[in-house]
Coordinates of C-alpha atoms and ligand atoms in Angstrom, one line a residue:
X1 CA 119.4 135.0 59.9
X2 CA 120.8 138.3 60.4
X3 CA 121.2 139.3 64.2
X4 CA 121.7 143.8 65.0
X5 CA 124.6 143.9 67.2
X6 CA 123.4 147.2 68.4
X7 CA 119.7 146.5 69.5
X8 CA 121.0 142.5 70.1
X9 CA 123.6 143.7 72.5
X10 CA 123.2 141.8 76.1
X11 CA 123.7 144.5 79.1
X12 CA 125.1 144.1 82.3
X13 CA 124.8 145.8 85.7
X14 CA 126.7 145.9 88.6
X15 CA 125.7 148.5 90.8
X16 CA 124.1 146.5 93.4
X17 CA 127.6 144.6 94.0
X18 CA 129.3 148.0 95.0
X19 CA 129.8 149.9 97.9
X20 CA 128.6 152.6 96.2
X21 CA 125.0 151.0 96.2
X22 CA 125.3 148.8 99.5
X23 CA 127.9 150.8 101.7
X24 CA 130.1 148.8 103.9
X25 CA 128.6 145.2 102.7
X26 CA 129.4 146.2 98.8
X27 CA 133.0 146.1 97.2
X28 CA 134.7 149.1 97.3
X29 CA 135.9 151.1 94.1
X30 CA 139.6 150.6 95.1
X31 CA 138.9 147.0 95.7
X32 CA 138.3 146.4 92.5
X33 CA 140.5 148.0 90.7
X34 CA 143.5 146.4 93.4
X35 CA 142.3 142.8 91.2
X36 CA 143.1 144.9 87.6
X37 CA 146.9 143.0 87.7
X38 CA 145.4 139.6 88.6
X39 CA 142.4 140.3 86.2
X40 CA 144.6 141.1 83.6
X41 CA 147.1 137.9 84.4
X42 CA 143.6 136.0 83.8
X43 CA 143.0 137.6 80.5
X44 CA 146.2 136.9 79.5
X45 CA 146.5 133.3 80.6
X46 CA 143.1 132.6 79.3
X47 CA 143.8 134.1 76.0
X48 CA 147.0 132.1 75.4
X49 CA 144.9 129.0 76.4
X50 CA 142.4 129.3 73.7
X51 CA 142.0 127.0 70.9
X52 CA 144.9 124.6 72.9
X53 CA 144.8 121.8 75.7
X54 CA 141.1 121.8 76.9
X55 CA 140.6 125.5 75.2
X56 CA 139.2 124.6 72.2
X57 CA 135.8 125.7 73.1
X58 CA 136.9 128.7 72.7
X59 CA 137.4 127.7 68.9
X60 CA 134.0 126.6 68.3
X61 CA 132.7 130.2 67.2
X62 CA 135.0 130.4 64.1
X63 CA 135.8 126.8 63.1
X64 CA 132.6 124.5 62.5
X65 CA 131.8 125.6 59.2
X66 CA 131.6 122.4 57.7
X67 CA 130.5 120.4 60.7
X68 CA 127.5 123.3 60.7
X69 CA 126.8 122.4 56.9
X70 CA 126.5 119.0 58.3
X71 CA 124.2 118.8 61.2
X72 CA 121.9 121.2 59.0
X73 CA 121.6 118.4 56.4
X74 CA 121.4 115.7 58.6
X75 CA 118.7 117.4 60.9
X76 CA 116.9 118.2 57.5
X77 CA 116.9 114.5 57.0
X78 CA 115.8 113.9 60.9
X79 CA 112.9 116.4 60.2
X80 CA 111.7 115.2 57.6
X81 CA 112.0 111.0 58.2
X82 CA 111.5 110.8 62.1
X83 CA 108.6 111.8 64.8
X84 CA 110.8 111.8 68.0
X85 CA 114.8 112.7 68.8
X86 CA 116.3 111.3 71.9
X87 CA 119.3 112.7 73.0
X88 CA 121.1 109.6 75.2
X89 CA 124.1 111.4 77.5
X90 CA 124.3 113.1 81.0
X91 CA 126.1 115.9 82.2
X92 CA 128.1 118.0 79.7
X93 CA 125.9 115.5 77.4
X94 CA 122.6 117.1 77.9
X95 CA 122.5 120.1 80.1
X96 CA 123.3 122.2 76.9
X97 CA 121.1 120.3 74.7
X98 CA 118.0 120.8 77.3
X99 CA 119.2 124.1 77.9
X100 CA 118.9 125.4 74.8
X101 CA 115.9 123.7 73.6
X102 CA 114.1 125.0 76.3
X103 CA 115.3 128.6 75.7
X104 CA 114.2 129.1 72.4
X105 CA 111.7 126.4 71.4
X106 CA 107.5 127.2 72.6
X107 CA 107.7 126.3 75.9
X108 CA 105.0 123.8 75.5
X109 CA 107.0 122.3 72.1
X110 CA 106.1 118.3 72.7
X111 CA 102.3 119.2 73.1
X112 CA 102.3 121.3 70.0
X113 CA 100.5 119.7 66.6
X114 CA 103.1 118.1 64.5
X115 CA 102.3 121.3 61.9
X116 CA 103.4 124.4 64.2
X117 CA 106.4 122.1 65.7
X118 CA 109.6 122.6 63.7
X119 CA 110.7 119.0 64.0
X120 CA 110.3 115.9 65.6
X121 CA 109.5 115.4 69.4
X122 CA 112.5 116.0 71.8
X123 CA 113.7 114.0 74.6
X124 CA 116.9 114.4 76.5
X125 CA 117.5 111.0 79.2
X126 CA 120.2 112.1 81.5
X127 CA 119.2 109.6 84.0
X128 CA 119.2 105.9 84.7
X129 CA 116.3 105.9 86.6
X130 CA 114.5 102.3 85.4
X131 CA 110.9 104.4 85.6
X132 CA 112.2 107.1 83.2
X133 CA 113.3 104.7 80.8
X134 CA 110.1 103.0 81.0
X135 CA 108.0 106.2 80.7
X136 CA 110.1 107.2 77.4
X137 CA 109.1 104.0 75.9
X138 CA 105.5 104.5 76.7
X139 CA 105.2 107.6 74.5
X140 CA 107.7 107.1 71.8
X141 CA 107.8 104.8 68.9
X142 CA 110.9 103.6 68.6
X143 CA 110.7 103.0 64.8
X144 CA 110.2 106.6 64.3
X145 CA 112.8 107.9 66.8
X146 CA 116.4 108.9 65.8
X147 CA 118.5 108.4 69.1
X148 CA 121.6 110.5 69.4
X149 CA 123.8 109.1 72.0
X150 CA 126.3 111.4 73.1
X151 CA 129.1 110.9 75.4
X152 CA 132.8 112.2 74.6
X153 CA 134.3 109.4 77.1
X154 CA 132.4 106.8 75.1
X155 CA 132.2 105.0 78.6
X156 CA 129.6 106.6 80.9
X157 CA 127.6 104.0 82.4
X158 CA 124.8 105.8 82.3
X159 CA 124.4 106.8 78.2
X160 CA 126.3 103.2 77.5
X161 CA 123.8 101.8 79.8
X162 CA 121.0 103.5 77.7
X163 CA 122.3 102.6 74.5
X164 CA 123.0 99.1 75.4
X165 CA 118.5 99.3 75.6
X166 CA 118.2 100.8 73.3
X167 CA 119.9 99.2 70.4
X168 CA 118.8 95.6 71.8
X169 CA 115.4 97.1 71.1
X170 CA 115.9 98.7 67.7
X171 CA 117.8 95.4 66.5
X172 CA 114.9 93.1 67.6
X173 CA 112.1 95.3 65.9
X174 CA 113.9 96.6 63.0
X175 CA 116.7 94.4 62.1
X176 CA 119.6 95.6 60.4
X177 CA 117.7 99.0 59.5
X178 CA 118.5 100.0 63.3
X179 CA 121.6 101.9 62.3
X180 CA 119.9 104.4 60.3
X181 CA 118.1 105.2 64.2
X182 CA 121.3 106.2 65.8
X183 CA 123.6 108.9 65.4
X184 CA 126.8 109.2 67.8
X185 CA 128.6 112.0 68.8
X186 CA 131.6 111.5 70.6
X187 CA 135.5 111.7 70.6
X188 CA 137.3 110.8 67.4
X189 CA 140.1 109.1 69.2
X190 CA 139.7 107.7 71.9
X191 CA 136.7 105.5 73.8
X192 CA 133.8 102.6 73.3
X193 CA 131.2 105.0 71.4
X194 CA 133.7 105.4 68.5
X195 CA 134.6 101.9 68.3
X196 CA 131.2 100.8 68.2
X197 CA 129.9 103.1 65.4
X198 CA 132.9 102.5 63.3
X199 CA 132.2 98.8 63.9
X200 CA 128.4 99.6 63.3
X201 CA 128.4 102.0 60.6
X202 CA 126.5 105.1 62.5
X203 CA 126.5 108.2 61.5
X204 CA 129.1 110.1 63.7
X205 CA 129.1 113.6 65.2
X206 CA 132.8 114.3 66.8
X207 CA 133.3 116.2 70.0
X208 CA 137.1 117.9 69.7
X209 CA 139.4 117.1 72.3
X210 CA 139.7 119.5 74.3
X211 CA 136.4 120.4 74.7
X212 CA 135.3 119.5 77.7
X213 CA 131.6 118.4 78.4
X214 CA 130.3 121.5 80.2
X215 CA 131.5 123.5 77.3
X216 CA 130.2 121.5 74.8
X217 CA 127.2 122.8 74.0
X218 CA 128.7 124.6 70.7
X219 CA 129.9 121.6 69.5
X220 CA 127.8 119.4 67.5
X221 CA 126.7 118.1 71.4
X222 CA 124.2 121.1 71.1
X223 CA 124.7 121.9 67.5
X224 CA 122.7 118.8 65.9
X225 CA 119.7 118.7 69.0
X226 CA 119.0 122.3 67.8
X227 CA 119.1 121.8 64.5
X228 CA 116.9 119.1 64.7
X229 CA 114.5 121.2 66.9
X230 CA 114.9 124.1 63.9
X231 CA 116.8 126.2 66.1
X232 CA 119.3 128.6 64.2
X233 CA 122.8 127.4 65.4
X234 CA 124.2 129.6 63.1
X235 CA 122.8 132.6 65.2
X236 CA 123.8 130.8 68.3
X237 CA 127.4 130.8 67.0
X238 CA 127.7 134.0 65.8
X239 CA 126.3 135.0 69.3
X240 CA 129.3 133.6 71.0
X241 CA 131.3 134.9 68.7
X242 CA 130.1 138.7 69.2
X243 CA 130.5 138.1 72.8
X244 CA 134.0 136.8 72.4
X245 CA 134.8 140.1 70.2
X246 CA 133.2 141.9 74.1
X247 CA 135.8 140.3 75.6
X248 CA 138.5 141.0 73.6
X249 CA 140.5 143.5 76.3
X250 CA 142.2 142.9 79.5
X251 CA 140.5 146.2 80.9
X252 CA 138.0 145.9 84.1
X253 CA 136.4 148.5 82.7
X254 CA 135.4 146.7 79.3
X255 CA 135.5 143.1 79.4
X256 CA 132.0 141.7 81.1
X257 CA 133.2 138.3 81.9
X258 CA 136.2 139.7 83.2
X259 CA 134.3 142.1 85.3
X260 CA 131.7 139.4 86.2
X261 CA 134.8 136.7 87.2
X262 CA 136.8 139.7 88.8
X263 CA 133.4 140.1 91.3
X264 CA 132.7 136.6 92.0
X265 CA 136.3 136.6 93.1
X266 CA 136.5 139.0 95.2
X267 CA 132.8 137.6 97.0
X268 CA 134.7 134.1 97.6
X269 CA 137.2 135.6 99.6
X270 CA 135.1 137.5 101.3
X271 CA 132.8 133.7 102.0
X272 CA 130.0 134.4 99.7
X273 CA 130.0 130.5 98.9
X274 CA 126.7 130.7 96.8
X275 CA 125.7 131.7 93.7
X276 CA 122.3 131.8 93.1
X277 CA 121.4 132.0 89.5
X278 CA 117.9 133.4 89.1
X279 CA 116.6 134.2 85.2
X280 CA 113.0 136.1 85.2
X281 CA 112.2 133.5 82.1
X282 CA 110.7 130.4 82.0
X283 CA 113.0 130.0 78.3
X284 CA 115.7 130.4 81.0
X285 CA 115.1 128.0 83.3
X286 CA 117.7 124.9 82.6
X287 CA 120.1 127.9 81.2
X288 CA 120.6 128.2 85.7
X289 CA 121.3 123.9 85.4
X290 CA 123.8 124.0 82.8
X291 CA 125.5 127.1 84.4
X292 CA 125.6 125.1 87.9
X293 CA 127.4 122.4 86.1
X294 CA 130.1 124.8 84.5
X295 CA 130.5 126.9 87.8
X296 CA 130.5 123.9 89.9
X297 CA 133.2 121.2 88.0
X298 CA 135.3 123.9 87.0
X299 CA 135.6 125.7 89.8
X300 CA 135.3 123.3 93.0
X301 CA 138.9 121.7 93.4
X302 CA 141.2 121.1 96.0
X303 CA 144.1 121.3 94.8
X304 CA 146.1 124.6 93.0
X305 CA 147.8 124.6 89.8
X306 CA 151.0 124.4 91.8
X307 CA 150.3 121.4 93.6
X308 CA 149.1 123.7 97.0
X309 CA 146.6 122.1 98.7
X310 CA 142.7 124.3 98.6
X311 CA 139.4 123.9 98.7
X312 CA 138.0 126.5 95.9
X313 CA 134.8 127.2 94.5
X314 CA 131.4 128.6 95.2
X315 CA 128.2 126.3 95.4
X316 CA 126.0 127.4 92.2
X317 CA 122.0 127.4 93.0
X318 CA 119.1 127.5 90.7
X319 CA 116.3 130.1 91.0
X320 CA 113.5 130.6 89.3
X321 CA 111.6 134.0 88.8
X322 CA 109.1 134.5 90.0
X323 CA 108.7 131.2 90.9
X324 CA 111.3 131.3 93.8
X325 CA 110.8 134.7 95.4
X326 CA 107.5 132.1 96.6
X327 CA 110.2 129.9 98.2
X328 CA 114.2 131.3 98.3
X329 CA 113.9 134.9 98.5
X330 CA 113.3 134.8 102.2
X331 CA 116.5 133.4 102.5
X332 CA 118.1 135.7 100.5
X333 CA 117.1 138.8 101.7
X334 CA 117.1 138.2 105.5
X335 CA 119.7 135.2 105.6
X336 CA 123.1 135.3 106.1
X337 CA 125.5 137.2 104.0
X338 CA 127.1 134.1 101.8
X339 CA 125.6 134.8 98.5
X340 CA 126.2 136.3 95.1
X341 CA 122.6 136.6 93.3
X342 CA 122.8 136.5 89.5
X343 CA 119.7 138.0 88.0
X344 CA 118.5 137.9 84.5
X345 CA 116.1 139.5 83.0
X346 CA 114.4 140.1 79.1
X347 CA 113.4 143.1 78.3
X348 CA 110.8 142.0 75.4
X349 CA 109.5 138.9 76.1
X350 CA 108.3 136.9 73.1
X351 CA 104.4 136.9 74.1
X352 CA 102.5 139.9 75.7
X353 CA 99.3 138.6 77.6
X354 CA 97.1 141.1 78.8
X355 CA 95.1 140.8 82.1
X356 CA 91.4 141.9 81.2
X357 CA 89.0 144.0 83.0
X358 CA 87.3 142.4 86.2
X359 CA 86.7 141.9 89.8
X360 CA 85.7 145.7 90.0
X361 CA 84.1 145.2 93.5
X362 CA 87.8 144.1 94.8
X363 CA 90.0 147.2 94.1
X364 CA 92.7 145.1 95.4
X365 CA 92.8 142.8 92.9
X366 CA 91.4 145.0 90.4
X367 CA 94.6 147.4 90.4
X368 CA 96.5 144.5 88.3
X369 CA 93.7 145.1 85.3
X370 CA 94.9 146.7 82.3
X371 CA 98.4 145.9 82.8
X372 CA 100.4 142.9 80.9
X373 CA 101.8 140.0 82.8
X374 CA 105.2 141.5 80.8
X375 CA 104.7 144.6 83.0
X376 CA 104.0 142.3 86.2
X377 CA 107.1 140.0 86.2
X378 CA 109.3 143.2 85.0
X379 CA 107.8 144.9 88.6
X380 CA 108.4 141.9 90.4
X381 CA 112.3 141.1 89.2
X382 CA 112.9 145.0 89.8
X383 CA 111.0 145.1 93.5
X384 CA 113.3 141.4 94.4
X385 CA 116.1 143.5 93.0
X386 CA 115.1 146.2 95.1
X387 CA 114.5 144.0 98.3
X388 CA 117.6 142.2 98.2
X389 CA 120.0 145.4 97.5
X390 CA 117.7 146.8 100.7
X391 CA 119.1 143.9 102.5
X392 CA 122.8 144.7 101.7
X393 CA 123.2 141.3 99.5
X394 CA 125.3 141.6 96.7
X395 CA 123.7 141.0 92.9
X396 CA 124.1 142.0 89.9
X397 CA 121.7 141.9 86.6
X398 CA 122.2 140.7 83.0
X399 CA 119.5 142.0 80.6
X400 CA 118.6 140.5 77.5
X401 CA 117.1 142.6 75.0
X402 CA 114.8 139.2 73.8
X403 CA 115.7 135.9 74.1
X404 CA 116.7 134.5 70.6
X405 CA 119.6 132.3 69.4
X406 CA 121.6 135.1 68.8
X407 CA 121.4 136.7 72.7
X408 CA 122.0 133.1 74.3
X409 CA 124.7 132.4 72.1
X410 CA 126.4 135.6 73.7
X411 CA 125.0 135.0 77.1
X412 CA 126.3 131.4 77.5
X413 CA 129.9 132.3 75.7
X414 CA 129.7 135.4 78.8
X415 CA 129.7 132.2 81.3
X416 CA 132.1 130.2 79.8
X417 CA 134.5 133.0 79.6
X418 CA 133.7 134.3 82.8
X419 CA 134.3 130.6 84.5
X420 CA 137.7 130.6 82.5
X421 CA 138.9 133.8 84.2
X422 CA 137.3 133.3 87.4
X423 CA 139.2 130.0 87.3
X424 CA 142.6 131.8 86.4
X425 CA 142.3 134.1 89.1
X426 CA 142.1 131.3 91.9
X427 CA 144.7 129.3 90.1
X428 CA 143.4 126.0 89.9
X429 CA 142.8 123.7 86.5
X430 CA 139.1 125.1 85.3
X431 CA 139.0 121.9 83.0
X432 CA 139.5 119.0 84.8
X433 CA 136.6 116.7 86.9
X434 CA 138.6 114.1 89.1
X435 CA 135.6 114.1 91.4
X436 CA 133.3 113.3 88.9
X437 CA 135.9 110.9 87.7
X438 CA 135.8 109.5 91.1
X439 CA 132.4 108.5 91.0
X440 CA 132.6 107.1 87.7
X441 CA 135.5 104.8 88.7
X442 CA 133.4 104.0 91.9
X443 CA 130.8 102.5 89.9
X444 CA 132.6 100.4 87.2
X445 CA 134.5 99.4 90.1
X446 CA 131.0 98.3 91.8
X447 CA 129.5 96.7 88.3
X448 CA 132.5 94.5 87.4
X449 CA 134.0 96.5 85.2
X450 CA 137.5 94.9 83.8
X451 CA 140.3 96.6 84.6
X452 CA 138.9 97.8 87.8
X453 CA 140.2 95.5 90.2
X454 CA 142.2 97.9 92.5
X455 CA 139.4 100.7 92.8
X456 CA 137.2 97.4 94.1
X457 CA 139.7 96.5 96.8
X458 CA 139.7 100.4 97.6
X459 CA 136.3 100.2 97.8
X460 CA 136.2 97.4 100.3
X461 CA 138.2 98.3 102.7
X462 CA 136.6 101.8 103.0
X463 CA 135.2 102.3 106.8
X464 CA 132.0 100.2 106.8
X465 CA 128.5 101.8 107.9
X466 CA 128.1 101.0 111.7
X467 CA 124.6 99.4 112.4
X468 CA 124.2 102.0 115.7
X469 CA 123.8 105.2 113.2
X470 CA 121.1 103.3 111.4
X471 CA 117.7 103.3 112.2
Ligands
LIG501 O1 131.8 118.2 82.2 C1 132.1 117.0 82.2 O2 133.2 116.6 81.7 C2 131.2 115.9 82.7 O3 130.2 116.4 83.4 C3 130.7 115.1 81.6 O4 130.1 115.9 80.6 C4 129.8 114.0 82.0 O5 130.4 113.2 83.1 C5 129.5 113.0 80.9 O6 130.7 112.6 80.3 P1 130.7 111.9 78.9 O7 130.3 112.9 77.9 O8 132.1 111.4 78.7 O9 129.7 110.8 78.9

């Protein structure tokens, strides 16, 4: 499909992060432009990164052409042979996937007849939760579902867990056919996964090597899930790829993510340690959980890139609107001044729903006939807009002209970029996760793993839980 760059073009708007807008609690003109030397050491560093080490995201746009050619075929087949796709992975592994299902399939997808659905049911199990697994079964067939496990490790306990189920299951009810239910997608090199669908004979997606799991979702981690789901990844990539061509200039007066990274900066040293992400779109709703993961594991570390001791990063928080101004937006208005707020908003939703004529005795209710709920959640993200600014809280808005392939592909690139700069400017390594790797360890330590032996003795003598603290 063929995407306008002009009328597809996301927008962004800063006003309400300046002290033009919120006087003394905004950031001043001059403070900004005092960051255009580190903003421009970002760009710089960020641009020499891409496409090497763990900067091949950055890649993804230009290079997939015959991986794309690939997951359309082989989603073509998933179509058209199975009635349910589970993705099996956590983290990097899924947030994408859900994300972007979420986004641009009907909100309602699973409960759709199987003729207005554009594939098969979708599932994504990020969780070992014994219940979950059990629910999943109860309303899936397992002879009609194709399972794509994903994990680039190839050891997460959790997706190796699942898959360890699962293929016990598949075996026992469909004997050797069970390969044809299973699709990995991993890394080429290195890890179980691989090993086992070599030795297995799966079909095999490949995550590159330096693309990390929180930006994955352009890889064929996200790629095959939307396919499958008849999402145009095509438009998605070509998205990302427009927005990269945005950000193509060191200046703070052109290049959004750098603007965007550039302000979040300057809020963390000034303490805001939140970010509240807050889309007006229920199509936007896991795009705030996959942006907490990015924000969060590449920007929380404790240590610089020169070996300097820290403790960076800002705490990311979903929001929903409206949903939240019902629950948060107290606290953000009249709480303390620790926050960034990231709004976003859609200009043309996909639906218009008019609210009829009625209740003419109640003028107070009646006032909301003959307007669209479009019109009311525009009025209510501008008057939150309005009450927080009020408050002196710094925000700023991202508009989408409609939500489509083409605007998300540009509006998650924006974050990835942004999170790469924002990451260069406090001089820490955006791409590595030693405390999730921590955890990780923790538990094969904790299971038995082989290997492990050392993180179990660390484990043990760890200060034990005093009885007089537990009730
Ligand atoms: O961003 C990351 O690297 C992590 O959150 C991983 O995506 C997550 O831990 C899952 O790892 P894997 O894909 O190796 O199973």
């Amino acid at each position: 499909m063929r995407y306008s760059k002009k009328s597809m073009k996301i927008r962004i708007d800063y006003n309400n992060m300046m002290e033009a807008t919120l006087g003394d609690k905004g950031i001043s003109d001059k403070k900004f432009n005092d960051m255009a030397d580190k903003a421009k050491a970002a760009f710089e560093a960020v641009e020499a990164g891409k496409g090497k080490n763990m900067m091949e995201w950055a890649d993804l746009p230009y290079n997939q052409d015959a991986v794309v050619e690939d997951i359309l075929q082989t989603a073509k087949e998933i179509r058209k042979n199975y009635e349910y796709f589970v993705v099996l992975g956590i983290g990097g592994s899924a947030l994408g996937p859900i994300a972007t299902f979420q986004a641009i399939n009907h909100l309602h997808y699973n409960d759709l007849p199987k003729r207005l659905r554009k594939g098969p049911k979708f599932y994504v199990e990020d969780n070992v939760d014994p219940e979950r697994m059990a629910a999943l079964l109860d309303v899936i067939d397992i002879k009609k579902t194709m399972f794509n496990v994903i994990t680039k490790s190839g050891s997460t306990s959790e997706t190796m867990t699942q898959y360890l189920i699962i293929s016990a299951m598949l075996k026992e009810k469909l004997g050797a056919d069970y390969k044809n239910h299973i699709i990995a997608t991993t890394s080429k090199a290195k890890g179980n996964l691989i090993k086992i669908a070599q030795a297995e004979s799966f079909k095999t997606f490949y995550i590159p090597d330096g693309v990390g799991g929180r930006f994955s979702e352009l890889s064929p981690v996200g790629l095959l899930a939307a396919a499958v789901t008849g999402i145009d990844i095509k438009g998605l990539l070509q998205g990302a790829k427009f927005m990269d061509e945005q950000c193509n200039s060191a200046s703070l007066k052109k290049n959004p993510a750098l603007i965007l990274a550039t302000l979040q900066v300057i809020a963390m040293d000034e303490g805001k340690n939140i970010g509240v992400m807050m889309p007006y779109a229920d199509g936007l709703k896991y795009i705030a959980d996959w942006y907490c993961q990015l924000w969060a594991e590449s920007l929380g570390k404790n240590v610089e890139l020169d070996g300097k001791p820290c403790n960076k990063g800002q705490t990311p928080v979903k929001s929903l609107g409206v949903t939240d101004q019902h629950s948060q937006v107290q606290l953000y208005t009249a709480g303390p001044f620790d926050k960034v707020i990231t709004f976003i908003g859609v200009d043309e939703y996909r639906k218009e729903v008019k609210i009829p004529d009625g209740c003419k005795e109640y003028p107070n209710v009646n006032f909301l006939c003959g307007h669209t709920m479009n019109e009311l959640i525009q009025a209510e993200r501008k008057a939150t807009e309005y009450a927080i600014t009020k408050a002196g809280k710094q925000n700023y808005t991202i508009m989408l002209p409609i939500l489509n392939e083409y605007t998300l592909g540009q509006l998650m690139y924006l974050f990835m970029l942004q999170t790469a700069y924002a990451g260069a400017m406090l001089n820490i390594d955006t791409f590595d996760q030693p405390g999730v790797e921590e955890g990780k360890n923790a538990t094969y330590a904790l299971l038995g793993r082989p290997g492990y032996d050392e993180k179990r003795a660390e484990l043990a003598n760890a200060p034990q839980k005093q009885d007089k603290y537990i009730l």
